[in-house]
Every structure is written in structure tokens, then in C-alpha cells.
JSON list of C-alpha atoms in Angstrom, two decimals:
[
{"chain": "A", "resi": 25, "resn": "UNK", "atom": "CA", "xyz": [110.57, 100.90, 80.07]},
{"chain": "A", "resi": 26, "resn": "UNK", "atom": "CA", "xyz": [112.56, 100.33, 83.06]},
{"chain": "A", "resi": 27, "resn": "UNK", "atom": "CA", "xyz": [112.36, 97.19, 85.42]},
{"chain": "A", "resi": 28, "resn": "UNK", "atom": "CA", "xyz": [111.50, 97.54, 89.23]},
{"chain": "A", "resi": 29, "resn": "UNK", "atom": "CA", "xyz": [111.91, 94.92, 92.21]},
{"chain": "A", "resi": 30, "resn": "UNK", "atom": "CA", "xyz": [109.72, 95.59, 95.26]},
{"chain": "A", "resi": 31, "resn": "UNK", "atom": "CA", "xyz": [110.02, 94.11, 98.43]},
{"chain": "A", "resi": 32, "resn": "UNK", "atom": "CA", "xyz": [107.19, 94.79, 100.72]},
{"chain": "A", "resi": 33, "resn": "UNK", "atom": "CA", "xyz": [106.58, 94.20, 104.20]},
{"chain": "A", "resi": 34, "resn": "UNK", "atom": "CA", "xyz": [102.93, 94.10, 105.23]},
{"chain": "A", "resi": 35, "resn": "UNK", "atom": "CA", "xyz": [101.14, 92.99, 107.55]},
{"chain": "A", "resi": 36, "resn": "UNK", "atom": "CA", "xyz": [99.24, 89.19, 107.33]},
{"chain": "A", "resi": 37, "resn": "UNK", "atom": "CA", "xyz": [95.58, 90.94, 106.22]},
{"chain": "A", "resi": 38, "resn": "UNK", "atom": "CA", "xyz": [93.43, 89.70, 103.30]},
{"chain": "A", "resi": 39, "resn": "UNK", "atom": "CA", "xyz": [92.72, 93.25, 101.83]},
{"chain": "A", "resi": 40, "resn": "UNK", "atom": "CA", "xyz": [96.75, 94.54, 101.68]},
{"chain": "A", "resi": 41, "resn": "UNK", "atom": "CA", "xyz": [97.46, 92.71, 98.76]},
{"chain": "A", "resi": 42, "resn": "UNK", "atom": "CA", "xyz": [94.30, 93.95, 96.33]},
{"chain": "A", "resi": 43, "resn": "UNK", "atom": "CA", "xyz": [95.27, 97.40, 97.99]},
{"chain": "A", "resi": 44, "resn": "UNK", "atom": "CA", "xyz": [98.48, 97.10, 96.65]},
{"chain": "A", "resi": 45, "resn": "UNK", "atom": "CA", "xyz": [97.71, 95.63, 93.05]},
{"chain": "A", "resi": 46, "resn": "UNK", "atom": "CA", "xyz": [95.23, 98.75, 93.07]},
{"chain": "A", "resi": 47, "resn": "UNK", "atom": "CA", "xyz": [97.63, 101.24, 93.56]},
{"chain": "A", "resi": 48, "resn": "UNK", "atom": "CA", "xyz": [100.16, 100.27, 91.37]},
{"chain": "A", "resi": 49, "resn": "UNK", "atom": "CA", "xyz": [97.50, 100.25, 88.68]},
{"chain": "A", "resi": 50, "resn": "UNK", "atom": "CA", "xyz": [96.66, 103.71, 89.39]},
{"chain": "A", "resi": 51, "resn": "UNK", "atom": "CA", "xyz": [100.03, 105.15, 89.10]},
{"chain": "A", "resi": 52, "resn": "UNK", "atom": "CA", "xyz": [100.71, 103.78, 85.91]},
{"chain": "A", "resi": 53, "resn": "UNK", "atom": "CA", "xyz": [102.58, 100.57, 86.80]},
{"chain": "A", "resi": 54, "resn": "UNK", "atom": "CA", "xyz": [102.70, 97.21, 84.88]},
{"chain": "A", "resi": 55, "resn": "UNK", "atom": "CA", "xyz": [102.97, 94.29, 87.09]},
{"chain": "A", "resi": 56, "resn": "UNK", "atom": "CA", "xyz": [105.43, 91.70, 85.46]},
{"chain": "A", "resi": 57, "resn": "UNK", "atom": "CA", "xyz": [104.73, 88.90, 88.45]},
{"chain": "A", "resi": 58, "resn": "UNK", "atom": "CA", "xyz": [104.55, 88.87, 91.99]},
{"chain": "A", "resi": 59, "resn": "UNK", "atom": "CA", "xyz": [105.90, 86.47, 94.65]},
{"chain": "A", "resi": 60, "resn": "UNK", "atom": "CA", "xyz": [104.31, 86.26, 98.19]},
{"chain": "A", "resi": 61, "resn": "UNK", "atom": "CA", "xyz": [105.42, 85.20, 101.19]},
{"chain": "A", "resi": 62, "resn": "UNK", "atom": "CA", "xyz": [103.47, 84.53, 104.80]},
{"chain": "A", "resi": 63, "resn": "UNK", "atom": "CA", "xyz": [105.51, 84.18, 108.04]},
{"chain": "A", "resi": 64, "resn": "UNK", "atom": "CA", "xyz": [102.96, 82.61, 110.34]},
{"chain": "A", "resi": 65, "resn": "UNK", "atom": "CA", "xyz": [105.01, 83.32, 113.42]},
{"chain": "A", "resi": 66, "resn": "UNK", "atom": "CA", "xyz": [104.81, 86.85, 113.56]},
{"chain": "A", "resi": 67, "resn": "UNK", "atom": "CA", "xyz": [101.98, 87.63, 111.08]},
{"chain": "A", "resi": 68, "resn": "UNK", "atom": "CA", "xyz": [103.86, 88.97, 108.53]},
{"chain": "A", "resi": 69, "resn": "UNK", "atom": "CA", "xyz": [103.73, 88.77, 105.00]},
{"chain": "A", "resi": 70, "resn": "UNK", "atom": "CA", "xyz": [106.63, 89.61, 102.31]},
{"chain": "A", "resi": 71, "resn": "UNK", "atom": "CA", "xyz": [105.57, 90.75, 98.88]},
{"chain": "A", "resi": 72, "resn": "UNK", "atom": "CA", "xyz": [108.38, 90.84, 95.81]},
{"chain": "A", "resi": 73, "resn": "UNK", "atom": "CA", "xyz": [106.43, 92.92, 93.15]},
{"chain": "A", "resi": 74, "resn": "UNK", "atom": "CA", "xyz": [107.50, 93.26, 90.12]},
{"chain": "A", "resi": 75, "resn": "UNK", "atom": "CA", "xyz": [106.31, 96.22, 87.76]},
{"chain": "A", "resi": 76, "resn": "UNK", "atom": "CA", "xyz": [107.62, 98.13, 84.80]},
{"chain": "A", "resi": 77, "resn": "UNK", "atom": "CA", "xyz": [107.13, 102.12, 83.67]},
{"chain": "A", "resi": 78, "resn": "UNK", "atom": "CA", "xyz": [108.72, 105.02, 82.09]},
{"chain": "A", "resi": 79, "resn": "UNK", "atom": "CA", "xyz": [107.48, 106.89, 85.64]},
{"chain": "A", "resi": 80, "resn": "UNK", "atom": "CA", "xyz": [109.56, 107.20, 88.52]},
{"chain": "A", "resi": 81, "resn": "UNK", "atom": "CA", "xyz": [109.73, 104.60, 91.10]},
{"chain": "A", "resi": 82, "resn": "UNK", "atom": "CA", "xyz": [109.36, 106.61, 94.00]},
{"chain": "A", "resi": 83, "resn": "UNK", "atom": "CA", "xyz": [105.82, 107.69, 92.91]},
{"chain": "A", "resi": 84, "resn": "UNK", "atom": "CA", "xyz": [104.95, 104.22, 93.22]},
{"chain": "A", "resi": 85, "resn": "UNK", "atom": "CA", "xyz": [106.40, 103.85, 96.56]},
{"chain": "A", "resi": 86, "resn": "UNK", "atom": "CA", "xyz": [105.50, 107.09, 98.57]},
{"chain": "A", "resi": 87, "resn": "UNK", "atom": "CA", "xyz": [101.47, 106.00, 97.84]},
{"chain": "A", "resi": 88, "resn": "UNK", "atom": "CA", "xyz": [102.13, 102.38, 98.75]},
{"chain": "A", "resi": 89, "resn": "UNK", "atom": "CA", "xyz": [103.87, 103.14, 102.16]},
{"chain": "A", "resi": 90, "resn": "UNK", "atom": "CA", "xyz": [100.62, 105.70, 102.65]},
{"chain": "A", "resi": 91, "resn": "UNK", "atom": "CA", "xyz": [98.55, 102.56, 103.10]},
{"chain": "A", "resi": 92, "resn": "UNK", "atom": "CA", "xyz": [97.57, 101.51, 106.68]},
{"chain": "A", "resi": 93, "resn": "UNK", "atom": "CA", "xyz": [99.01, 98.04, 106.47]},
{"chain": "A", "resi": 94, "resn": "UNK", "atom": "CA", "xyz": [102.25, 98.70, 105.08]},
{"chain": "A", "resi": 95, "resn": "UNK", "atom": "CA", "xyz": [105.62, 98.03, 107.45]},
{"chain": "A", "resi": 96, "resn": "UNK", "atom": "CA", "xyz": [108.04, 98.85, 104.64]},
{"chain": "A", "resi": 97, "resn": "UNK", "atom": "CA", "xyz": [108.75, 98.85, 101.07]},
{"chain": "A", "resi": 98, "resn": "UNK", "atom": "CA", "xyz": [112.06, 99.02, 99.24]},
{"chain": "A", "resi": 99, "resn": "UNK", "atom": "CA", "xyz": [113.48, 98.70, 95.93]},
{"chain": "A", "resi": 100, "resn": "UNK", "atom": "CA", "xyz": [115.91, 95.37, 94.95]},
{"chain": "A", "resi": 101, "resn": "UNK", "atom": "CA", "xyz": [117.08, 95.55, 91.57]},
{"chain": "A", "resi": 102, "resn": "UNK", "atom": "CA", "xyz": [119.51, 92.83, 92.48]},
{"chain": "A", "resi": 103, "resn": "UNK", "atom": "CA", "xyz": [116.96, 90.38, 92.58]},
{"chain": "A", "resi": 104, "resn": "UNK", "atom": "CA", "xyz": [116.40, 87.60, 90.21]},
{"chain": "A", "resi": 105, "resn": "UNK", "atom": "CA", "xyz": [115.50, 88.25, 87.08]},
{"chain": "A", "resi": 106, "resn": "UNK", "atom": "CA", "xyz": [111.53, 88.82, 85.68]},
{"chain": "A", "resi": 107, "resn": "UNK", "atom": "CA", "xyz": [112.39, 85.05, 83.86]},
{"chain": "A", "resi": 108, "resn": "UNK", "atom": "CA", "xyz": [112.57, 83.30, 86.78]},
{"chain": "A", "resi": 109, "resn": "UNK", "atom": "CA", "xyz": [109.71, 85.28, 88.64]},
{"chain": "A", "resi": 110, "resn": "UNK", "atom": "CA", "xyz": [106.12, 83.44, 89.41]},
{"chain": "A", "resi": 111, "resn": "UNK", "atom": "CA", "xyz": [104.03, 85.17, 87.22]},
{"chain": "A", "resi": 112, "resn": "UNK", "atom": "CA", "xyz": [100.38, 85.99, 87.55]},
{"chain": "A", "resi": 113, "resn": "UNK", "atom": "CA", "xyz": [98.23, 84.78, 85.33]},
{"chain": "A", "resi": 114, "resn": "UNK", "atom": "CA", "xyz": [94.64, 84.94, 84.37]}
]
């Protein structure tokens, strides 16, 4: 399985994220952890996601930049590693 970084711009709305985690789910995509980040100032929110799969990224990233909220997504492989992620956990 190969590792994925994503860094995702959204906008600061309570629905984006669930959105997001729902989408990535439907494509196939294991979510390792996931980082957020709020800038108050300008009501923007940075997400680091990070998911694993056999698929190809950029199915995962042509149906998250479809969603209304999204300014940007990218990939950053040259992120820190999944170890020193925040992990979700249940």
C-alpha cells in the first residue's frame, strides 16, 4: 500500500471536515491520522490527511476539490512521517 500526505485548504465550516472523511471512505482510502489547523484571521482551516491505498491518488483528489468548500488540496510526501502524526482514535 502506498502512503499519501494531503494538505487541504478549506474553508472554516463545521460540515467540510465529515465531507471530507466521507469521501475518502468512498474511494477506497484508509485514513492513517489527520492534523487540523484553524486560522481565525481569515477563516481558514488547513487539513494534513493522511491515507493509504493501492488506488491512485488523484482519484482521491479530483472528488475532494469537487466539494463546495474546498480552496485547494495538494499532495506532500515530504511531510513528517505517519509516526509522528496525531492519530484519530476511537
Amino acid at each position: 500500500m502506498n502512503n499519501y500526505t494531503l494538505i487541504i485548504k478549506v474553508d472554516d465550516k463545521q460540515v467540510v471536515l465529515e465531507r471530507i472523511l466521507q469521501v475518502t471512505r468512498y474511494r477506497g482510502f484508509l485514513i492513517s491520522g489527520i492534523t487540523a489547523k484553524v486560522n481565525t484571521g481569515n477563516n481558514v482551516a488547513t487539513i494534513e490527511l493522511f491515507v493509504r491505498s493501492d488506488r491512485p491518488i488523484t482519484l482521491l483528489i479530483d472528488q475532494i476539490n469537487k466539494l463546495v468548500d474546498i480552496k485547494s488540496v495538494k499532495v506532500d510526501n515530504n511531510v513528517s512521517s505517519l509516526s509522528d502524526a496525531k492519530t484519530c482514535s476511537a
